[in-house]
Coordinates of C-alpha atoms and ligand atoms in Angstrom, one line a residue:
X1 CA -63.2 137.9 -104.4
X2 CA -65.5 139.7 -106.9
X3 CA -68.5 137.9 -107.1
X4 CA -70.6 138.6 -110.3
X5 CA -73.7 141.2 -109.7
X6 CA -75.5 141.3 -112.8
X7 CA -76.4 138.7 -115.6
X8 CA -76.2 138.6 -119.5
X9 CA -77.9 135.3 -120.7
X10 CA -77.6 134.4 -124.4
X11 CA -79.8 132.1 -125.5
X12 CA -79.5 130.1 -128.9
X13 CA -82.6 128.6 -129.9
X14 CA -81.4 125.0 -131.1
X15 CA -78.0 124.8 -131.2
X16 CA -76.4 121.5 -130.5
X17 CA -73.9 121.0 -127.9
X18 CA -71.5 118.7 -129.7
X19 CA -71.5 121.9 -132.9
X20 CA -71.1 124.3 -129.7
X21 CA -68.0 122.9 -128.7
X22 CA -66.5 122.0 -131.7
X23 CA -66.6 125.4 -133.7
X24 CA -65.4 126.9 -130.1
X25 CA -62.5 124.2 -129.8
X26 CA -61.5 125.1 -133.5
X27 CA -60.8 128.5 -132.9
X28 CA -64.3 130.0 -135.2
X29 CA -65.9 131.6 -132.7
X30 CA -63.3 134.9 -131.7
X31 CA -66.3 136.6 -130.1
X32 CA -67.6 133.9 -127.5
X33 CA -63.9 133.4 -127.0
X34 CA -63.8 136.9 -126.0
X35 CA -66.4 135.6 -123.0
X36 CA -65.6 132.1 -122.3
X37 CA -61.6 132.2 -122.1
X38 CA -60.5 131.7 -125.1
X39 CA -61.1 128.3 -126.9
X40 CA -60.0 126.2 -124.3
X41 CA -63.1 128.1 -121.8
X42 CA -60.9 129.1 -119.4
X43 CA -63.2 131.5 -117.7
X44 CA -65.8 129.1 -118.2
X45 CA -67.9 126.5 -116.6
X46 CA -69.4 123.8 -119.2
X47 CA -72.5 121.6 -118.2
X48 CA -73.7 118.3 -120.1
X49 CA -77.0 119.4 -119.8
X50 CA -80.5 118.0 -121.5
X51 CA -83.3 119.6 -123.0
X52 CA -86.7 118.4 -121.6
X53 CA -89.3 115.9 -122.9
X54 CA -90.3 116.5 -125.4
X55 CA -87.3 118.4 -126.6
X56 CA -89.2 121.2 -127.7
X57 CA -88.8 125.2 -128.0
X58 CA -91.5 126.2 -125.4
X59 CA -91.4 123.2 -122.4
X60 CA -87.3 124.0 -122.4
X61 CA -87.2 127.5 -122.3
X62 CA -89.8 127.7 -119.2
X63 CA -87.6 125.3 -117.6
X64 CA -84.7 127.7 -118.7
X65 CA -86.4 130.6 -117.2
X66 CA -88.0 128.7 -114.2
X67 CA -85.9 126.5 -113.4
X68 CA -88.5 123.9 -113.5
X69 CA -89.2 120.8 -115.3
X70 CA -92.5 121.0 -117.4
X71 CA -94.4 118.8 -114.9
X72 CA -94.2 121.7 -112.7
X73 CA -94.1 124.7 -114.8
X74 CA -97.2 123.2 -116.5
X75 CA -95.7 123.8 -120.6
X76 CA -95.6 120.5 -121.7
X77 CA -94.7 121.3 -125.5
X78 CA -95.3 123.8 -128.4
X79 CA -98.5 121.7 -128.8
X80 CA -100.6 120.9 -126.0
X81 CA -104.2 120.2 -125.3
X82 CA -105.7 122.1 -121.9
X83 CA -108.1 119.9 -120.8
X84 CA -108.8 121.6 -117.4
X85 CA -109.2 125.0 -118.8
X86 CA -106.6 126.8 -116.5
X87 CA -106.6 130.1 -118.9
X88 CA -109.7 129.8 -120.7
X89 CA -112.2 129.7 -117.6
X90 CA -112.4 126.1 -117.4
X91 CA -113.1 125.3 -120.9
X92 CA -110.9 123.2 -122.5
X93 CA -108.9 124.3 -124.9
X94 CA -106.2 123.6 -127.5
X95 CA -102.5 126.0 -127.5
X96 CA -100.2 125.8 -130.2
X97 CA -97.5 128.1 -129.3
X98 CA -95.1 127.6 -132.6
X99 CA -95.2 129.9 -135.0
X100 CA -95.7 128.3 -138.7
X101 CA -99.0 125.9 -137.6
X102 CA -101.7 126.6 -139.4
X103 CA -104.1 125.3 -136.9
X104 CA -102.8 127.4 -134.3
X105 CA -101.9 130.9 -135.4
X106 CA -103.5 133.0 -133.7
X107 CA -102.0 131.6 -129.9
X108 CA -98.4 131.9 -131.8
X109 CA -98.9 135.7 -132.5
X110 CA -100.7 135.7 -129.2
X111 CA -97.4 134.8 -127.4
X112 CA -95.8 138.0 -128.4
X113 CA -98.9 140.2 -128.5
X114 CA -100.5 139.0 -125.3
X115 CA -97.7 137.5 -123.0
X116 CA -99.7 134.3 -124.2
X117 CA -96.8 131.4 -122.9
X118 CA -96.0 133.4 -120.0
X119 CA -99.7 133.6 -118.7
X120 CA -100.4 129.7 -119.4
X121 CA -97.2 129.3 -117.3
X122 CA -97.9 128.3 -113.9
X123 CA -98.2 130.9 -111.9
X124 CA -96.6 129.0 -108.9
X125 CA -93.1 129.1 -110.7
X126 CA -91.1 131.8 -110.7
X127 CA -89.8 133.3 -113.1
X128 CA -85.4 134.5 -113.4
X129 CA -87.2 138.0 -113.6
X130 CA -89.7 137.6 -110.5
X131 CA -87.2 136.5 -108.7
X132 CA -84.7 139.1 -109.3
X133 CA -87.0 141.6 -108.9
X134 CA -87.5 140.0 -105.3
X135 CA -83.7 140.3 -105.2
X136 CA -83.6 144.0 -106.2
X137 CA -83.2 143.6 -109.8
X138 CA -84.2 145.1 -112.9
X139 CA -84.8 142.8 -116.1
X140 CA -85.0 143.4 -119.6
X141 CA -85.5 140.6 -122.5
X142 CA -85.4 141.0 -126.1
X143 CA -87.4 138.9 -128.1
X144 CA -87.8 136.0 -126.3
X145 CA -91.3 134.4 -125.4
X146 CA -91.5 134.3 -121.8
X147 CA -91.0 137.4 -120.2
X148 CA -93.3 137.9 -117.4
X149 CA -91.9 139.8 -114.2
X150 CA -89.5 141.4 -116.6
X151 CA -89.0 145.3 -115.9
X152 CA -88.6 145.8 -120.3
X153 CA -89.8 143.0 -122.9
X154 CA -89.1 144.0 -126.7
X155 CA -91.0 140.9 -128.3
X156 CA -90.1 140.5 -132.4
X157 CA -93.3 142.9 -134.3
X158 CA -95.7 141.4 -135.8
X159 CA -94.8 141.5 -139.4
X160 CA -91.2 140.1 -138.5
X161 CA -92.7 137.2 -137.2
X162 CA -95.4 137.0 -140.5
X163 CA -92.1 137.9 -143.0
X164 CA -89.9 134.9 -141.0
X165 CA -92.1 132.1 -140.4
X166 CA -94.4 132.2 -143.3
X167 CA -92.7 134.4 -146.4
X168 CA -91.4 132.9 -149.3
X169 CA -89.1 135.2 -152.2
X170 CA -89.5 138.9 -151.6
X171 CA -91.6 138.7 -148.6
X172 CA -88.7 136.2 -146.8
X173 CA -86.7 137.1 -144.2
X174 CA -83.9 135.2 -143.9
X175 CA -82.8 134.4 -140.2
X176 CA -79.5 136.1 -140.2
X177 CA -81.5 139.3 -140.6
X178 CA -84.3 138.3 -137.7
X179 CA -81.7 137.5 -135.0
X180 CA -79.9 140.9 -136.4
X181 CA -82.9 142.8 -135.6
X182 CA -83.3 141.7 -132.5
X183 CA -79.6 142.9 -131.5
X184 CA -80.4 146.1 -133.0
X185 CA -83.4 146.7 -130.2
X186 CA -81.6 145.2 -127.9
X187 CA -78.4 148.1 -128.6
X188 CA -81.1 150.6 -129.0
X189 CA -82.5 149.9 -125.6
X190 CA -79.1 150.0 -124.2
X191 CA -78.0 153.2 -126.0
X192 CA -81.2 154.6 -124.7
X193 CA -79.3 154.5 -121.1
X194 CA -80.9 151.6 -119.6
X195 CA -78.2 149.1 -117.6
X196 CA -80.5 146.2 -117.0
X197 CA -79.0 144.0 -113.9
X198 CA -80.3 140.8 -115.6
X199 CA -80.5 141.1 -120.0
X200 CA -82.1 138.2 -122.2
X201 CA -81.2 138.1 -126.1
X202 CA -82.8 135.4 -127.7
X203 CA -81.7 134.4 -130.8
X204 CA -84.4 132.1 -132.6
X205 CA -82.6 132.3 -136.4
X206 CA -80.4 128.8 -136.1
X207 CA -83.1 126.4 -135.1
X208 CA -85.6 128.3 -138.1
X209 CA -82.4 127.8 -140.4
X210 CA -81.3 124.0 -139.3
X211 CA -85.2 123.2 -139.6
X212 CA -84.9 124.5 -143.4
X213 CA -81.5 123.2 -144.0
X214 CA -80.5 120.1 -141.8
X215 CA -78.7 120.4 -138.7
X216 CA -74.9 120.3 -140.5
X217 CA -75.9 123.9 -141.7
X218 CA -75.8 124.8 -137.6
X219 CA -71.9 125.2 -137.4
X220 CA -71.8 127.8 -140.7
X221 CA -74.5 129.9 -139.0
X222 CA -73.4 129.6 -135.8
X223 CA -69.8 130.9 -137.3
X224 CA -71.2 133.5 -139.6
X225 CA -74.3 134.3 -137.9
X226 CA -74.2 134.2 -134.3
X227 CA -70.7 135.0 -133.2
X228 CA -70.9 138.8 -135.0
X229 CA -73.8 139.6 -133.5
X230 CA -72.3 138.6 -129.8
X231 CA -69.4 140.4 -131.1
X232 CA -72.0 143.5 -131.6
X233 CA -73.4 143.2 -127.9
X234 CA -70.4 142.7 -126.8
X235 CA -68.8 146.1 -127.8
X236 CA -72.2 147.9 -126.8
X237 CA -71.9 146.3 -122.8
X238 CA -68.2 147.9 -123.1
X239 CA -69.4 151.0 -124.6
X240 CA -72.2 151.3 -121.4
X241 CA -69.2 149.9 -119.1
X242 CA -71.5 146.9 -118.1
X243 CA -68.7 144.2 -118.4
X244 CA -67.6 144.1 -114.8
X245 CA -68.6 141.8 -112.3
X246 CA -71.0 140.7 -115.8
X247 CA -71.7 136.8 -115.2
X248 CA -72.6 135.8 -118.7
X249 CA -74.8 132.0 -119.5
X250 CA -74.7 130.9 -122.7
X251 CA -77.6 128.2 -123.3
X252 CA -79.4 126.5 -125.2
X253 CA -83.0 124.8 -125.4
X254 CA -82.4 121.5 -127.4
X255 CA -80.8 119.9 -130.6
X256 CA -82.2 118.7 -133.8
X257 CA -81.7 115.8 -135.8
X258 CA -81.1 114.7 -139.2
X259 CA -85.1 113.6 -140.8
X260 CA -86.3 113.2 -144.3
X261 CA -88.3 116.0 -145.4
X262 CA -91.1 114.1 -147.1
X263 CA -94.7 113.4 -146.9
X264 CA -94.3 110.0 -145.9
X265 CA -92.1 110.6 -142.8
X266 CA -94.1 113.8 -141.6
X267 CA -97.1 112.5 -139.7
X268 CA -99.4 115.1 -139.4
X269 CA -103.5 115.6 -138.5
X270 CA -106.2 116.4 -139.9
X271 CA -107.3 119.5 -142.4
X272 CA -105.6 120.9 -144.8
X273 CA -103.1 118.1 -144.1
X274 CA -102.7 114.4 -144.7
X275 CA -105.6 112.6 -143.1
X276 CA -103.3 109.7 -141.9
X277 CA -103.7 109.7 -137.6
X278 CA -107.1 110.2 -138.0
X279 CA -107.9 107.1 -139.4
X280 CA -106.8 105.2 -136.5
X281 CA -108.8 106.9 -133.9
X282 CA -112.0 106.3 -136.8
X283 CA -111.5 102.8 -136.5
X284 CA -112.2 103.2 -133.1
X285 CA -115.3 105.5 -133.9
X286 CA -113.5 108.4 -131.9
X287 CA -113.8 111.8 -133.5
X288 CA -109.7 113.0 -133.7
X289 CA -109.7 116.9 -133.4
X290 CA -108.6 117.4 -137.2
X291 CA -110.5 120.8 -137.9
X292 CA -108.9 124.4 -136.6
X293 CA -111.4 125.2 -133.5
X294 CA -113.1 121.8 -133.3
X295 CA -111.8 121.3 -129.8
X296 CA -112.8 120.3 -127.1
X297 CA -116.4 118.7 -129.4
X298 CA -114.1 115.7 -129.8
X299 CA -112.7 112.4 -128.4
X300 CA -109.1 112.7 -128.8
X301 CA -106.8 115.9 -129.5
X302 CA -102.9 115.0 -130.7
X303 CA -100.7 117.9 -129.8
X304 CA -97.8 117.1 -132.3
X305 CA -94.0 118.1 -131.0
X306 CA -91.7 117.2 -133.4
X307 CA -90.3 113.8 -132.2
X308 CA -93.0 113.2 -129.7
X309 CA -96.5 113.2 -129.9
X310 CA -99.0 113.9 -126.8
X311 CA -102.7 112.0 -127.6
X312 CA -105.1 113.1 -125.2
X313 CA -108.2 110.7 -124.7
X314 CA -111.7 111.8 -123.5
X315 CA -113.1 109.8 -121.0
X316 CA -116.1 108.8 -123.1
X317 CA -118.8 108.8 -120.2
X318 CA -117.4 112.0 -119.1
X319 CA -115.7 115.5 -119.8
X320 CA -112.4 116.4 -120.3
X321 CA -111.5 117.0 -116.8
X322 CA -111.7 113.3 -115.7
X323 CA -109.0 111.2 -116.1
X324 CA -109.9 108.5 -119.2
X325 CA -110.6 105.1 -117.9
X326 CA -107.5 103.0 -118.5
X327 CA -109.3 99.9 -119.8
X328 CA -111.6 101.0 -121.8
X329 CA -110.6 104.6 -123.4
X330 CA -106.8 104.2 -122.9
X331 CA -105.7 100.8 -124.0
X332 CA -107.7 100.7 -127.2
X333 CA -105.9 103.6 -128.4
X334 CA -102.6 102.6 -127.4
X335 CA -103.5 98.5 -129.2
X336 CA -104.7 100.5 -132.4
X337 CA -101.5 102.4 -132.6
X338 CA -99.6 98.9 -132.2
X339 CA -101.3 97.2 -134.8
X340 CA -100.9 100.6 -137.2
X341 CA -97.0 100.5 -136.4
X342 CA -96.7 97.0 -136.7
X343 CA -98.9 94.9 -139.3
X344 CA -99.8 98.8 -141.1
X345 CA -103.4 97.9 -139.9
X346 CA -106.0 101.6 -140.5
X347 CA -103.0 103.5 -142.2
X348 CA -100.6 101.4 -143.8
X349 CA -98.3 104.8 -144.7
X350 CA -97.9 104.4 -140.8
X351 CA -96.6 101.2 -140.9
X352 CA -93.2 101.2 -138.5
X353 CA -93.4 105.0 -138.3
X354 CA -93.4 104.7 -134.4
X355 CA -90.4 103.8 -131.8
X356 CA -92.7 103.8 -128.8
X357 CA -95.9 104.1 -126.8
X358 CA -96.1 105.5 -123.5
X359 CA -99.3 104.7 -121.2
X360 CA -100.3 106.1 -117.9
X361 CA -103.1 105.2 -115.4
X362 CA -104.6 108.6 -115.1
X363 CA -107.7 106.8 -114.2
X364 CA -106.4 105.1 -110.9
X365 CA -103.3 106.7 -110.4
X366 CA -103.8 110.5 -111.0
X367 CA -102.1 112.8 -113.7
X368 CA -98.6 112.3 -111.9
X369 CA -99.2 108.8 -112.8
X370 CA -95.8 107.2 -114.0
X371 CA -95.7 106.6 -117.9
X372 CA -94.9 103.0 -119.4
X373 CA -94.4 101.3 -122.8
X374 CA -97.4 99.7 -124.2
X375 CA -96.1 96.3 -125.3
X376 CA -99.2 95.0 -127.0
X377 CA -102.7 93.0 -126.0
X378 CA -102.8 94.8 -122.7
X379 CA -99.3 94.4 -121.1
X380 CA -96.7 97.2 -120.7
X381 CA -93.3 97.5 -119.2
X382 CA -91.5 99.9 -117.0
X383 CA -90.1 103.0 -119.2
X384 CA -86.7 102.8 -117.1
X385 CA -86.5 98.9 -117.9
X386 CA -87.5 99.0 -121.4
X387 CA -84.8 101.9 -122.4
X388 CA -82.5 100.0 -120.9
X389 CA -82.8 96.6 -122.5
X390 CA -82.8 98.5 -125.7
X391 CA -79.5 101.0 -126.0
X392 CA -80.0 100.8 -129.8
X393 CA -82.6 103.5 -129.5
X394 CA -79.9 106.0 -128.3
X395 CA -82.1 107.5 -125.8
X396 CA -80.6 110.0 -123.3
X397 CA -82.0 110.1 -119.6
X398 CA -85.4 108.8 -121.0
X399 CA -87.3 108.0 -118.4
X400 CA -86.4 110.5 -116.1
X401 CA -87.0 113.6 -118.3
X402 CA -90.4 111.7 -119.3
X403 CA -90.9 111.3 -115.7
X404 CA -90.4 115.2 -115.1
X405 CA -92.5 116.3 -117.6
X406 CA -95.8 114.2 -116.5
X407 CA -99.2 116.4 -115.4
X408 CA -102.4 116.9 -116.4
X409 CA -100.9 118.8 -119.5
X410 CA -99.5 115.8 -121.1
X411 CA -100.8 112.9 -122.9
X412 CA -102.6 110.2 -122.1
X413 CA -100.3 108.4 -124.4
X414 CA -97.2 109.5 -125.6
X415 CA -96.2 108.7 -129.1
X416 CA -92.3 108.2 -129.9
X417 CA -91.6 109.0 -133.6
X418 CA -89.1 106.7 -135.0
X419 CA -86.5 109.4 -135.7
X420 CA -83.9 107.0 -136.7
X421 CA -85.9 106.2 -139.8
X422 CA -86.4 109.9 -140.4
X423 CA -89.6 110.1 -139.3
X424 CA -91.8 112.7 -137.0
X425 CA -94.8 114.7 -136.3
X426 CA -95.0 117.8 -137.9
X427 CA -94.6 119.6 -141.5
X428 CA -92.0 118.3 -143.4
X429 CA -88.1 119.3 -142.2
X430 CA -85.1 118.5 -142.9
X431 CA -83.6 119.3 -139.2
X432 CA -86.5 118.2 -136.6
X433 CA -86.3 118.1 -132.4
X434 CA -88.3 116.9 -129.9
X435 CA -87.6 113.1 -129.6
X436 CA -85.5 111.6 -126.8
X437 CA -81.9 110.9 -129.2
X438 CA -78.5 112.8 -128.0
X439 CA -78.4 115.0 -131.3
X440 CA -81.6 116.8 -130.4
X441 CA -81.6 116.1 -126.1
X442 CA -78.1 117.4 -125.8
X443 CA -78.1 120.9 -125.1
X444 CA -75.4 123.9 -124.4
X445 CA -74.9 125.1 -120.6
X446 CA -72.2 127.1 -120.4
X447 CA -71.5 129.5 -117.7
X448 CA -68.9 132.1 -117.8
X449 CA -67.3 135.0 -115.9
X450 CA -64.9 137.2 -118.1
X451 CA -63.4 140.0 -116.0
X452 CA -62.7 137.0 -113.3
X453 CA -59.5 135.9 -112.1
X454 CA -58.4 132.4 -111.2
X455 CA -60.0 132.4 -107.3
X456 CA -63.4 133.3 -109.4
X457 CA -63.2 130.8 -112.0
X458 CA -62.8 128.3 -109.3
X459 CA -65.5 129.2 -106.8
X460 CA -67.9 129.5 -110.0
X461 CA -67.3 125.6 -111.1
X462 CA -67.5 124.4 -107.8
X463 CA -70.8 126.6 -107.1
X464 CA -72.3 125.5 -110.4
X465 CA -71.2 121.7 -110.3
X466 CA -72.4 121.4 -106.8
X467 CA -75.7 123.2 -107.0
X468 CA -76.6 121.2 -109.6
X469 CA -75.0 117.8 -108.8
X470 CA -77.0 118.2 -105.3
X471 CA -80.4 118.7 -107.5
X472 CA -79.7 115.9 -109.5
X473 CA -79.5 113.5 -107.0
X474 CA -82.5 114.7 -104.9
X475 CA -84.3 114.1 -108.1
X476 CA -83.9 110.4 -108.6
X477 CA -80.3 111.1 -109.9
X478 CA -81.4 112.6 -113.1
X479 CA -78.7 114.0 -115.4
X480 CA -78.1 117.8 -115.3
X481 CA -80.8 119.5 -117.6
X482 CA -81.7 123.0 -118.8
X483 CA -84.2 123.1 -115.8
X484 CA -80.7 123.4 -113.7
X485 CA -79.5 126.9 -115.5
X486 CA -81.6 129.4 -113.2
X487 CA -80.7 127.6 -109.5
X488 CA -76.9 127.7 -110.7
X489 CA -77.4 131.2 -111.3
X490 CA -79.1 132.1 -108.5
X491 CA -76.2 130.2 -106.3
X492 CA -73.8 132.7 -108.5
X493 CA -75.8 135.6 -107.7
X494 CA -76.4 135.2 -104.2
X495 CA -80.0 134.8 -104.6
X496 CA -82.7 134.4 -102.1
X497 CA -85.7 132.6 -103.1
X498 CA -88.5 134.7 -103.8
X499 CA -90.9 134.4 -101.3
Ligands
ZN1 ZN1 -86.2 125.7 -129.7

């Protein structure tokens, strides 16, 4: 049997499963097919996997390249409030790692300048690149945000990101042309001579362009987009005779949904934007971090991720480092955001703008302290019961991901926007992720093996389905998640862990 010696991973920022496998079913993706089997993946291996909580760009692709849920790889969003300091000398510090926040610019040119997200990764996780490089491998990654250990990293230039994210009319760039580029320094690198055992090509242009345009404009560009280019890199690993023994992972890092693109159902912070969450923590006469660089000289800091918020609480006879006290800096909070969502009591804009709010007992329980759903006047509810006495919400393997993703880097409270009423935090979108709903949880995991026979095929779906039905249920029978893509590889590849 051949087993597969080196690794191609193609990663498709946003794409939902469910379009995946329905423009591959229908016969409109002929390059894929060229990797997976044909339409009917018949040198394939398809997981049901699920993005992380929050269902967010930067917590799912460390868990992509770390195997790791965010609890452990310590990225709990795009957004997210470092109260302990960990990469700014103790001082706490606010990260926004999303490119197109104002408040937060700098850190997202920082990530491609400085290796910012893979620094403020923990530096107890691995990396797919540190540990092939323990395993004898060289690494090279084009474009994508985490890259440490890697032997090449070709991050996007600066003015691509500037002309992408932020340019309007002649100074746009539309995304076709971004993701283009990046295959053109990826072939360039290859051309060059290099043969890479383990290649990264990130392609960020179909979540920018379902943000913009709704999620139903995801199977067009997936279509007219996507499958050329992979056609492109395809020809170029033939033309450097890298397609033997090539294992290839096609993945994704979450969904979106449908939302309404409007001020009213965009619930943002502070200046230049609506003033609208900050009124609830005034009420309370806490000072909401609202102003670029006001943190940490504030009581509360809300690190917004699309369809769920993080709000982290000062404890108000301390510093940011202590846990809040549960009665007294906690609960408040979490009763003011109940009356807001239900009587429209501080903002009434607010009024039913919320699905849920998640409590933990930092206080007496620690940071790993298990999140539950603030009922109202003090009482709350397991997260695993609530979710399910309430299927209506649609929620996927809710309380396990949320469970997951708990640390010191997450809220105090957790907000749930109510996405099914098309609303969420952030700048107004037509195509939003984050939240805890099948459209923008569900994400692809597809392994494949092209120049395999039929023994191959076989021992690769047993490896992968095994490896990662063993994790699951040492995890408190979780469902398979993006945090399972780097152990399944490492079974493929014959890994040892890096030591
Ligand atoms: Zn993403």
């Amino acid at each position: 049997m051949q087993k597969p010696n080196r690794l191609v991973v193609i990663d498709i920022d946003g794409l939902r499963r469910d379009v995946f496998r329905a423009a591959l079913e229908a016969g409109e993706l002929p390059n894929i097919e060229h990797i997976v089997g044909g339409r009917e993946g018949r040198k394939a291996c398809h997981v049901d996997a699920l993005s992380t909580a929050p269902s967010i760009t930067f917590a799912a692709q460390a868990s992509i390249f770390t195997g790791q849920h965010p609890g452990t790889h310590g990225i709990p969003g795009n957004e997210t409030f470092d109260r302990l300091g960990r990469i700014s000398g103790g001082k706490p510090r606010h990260l926004g790692f999303d490119v197109g926040d104002t408040l937060a610019v700098d850190d997202a040119v920082r990530v491609f300048t400085d290796g910012l997200a893979s620094q403020f990764l923990s530096a107890d996780t691995p990396t797919l690149y540190e540990i092939g490089a323990a395993n004898g491998l060289t690494s090279a990654v084009a474009y994508h945000m985490i890259a440490r250990g890697a032997d090449s990293w070709f991050p996007p230039g600066i003015a691509e990101i500037a002309r992408f994210t932020k340019g309007k009319g002649a100074l746009g760039m539309e995304a076709g042309a971004y993701d283009g580029g990046m295959l053109d320094d990826l072939i360039d690198y290859l051309d060059a001579g290099h043969r890479p055992d383990l290649l990264t090509a990130y392609f960020m242009g179909l979540d920018h362009h379902s943000h913009a345009h709704g999620p139903a404009s995801q199977r067009d560009y997936l279509r007219d987009v996507i499958d050329p280019q992979v056609g492109r890199l395809l020809s170029a690993l033939a033309r450097h005779r890298m397609l033997t023994n090539l294992l290839f992972v096609l993945v994704s890092d979450h969904g979106q949904i449908s939302v309404i693109p409007d001020d009213r159902h965009s619930i943002r912070i502070g200046f230049p934007f609506d003033r609208e969450l900050s009124h609830v923590f005034e009420a309370l006469g806490l000072d909401l971090h609202d102003v670029p660089g006001e943190a940490p000289a504030c009581d509360a800091v809300v690190a917004l991720n699309g369809g769920l918020a993080h709000v982290y609480l000062q404890h108000r006879q301390g510093r940011w480092a202590d846990p809040p006290r549960y009665k007294e800096d906690v609960i408040p909070v979490a009763e003011a955001f109940t009356q807001m969502n239900e009587h429209g009591a501080y903002e009434s804009s607010l009024q039913s703008s919320l699905e849920m709010i998640l409590v933990r007992d930092a206080e007496h329980e620690g940071w790993q302290a298990a999140y539950r759903v603030y009922l109202g006047n003090g009482r709350t509810q397991p997260l695993a019961d609530y979710v399910a006495a309430h299927p209506e919400l649609g929620y996927v393997d809710a309380a396990n991901r949320i469970r997951l993703a708990g640390s010191a880097m997450t809220g105090d409270l957790i907000l749930a926007a109510n996405g099914r009423e098309g609303f969420y935090f952030g700048a107004p979108l037509k195509g939003v992720h984050g939240g805890l709903y099948h459209g923008d949880s569900e994400a692809v995991l597809t392994f494949a093996y092209p120049s395999s026979g039929a023994e191959e095929i076989a021992w690769m779906q047993e490896t992968v389905h095994a490896t990662i039905g063993d994790r699951c249920a040492d995890e408190g029978g979780r469902q398979p998640s993006v945090a399972d893509m780097l152990p399944a590889t490492s079974a493929l590849l014959g890994f040892q862990p890096k030591t």
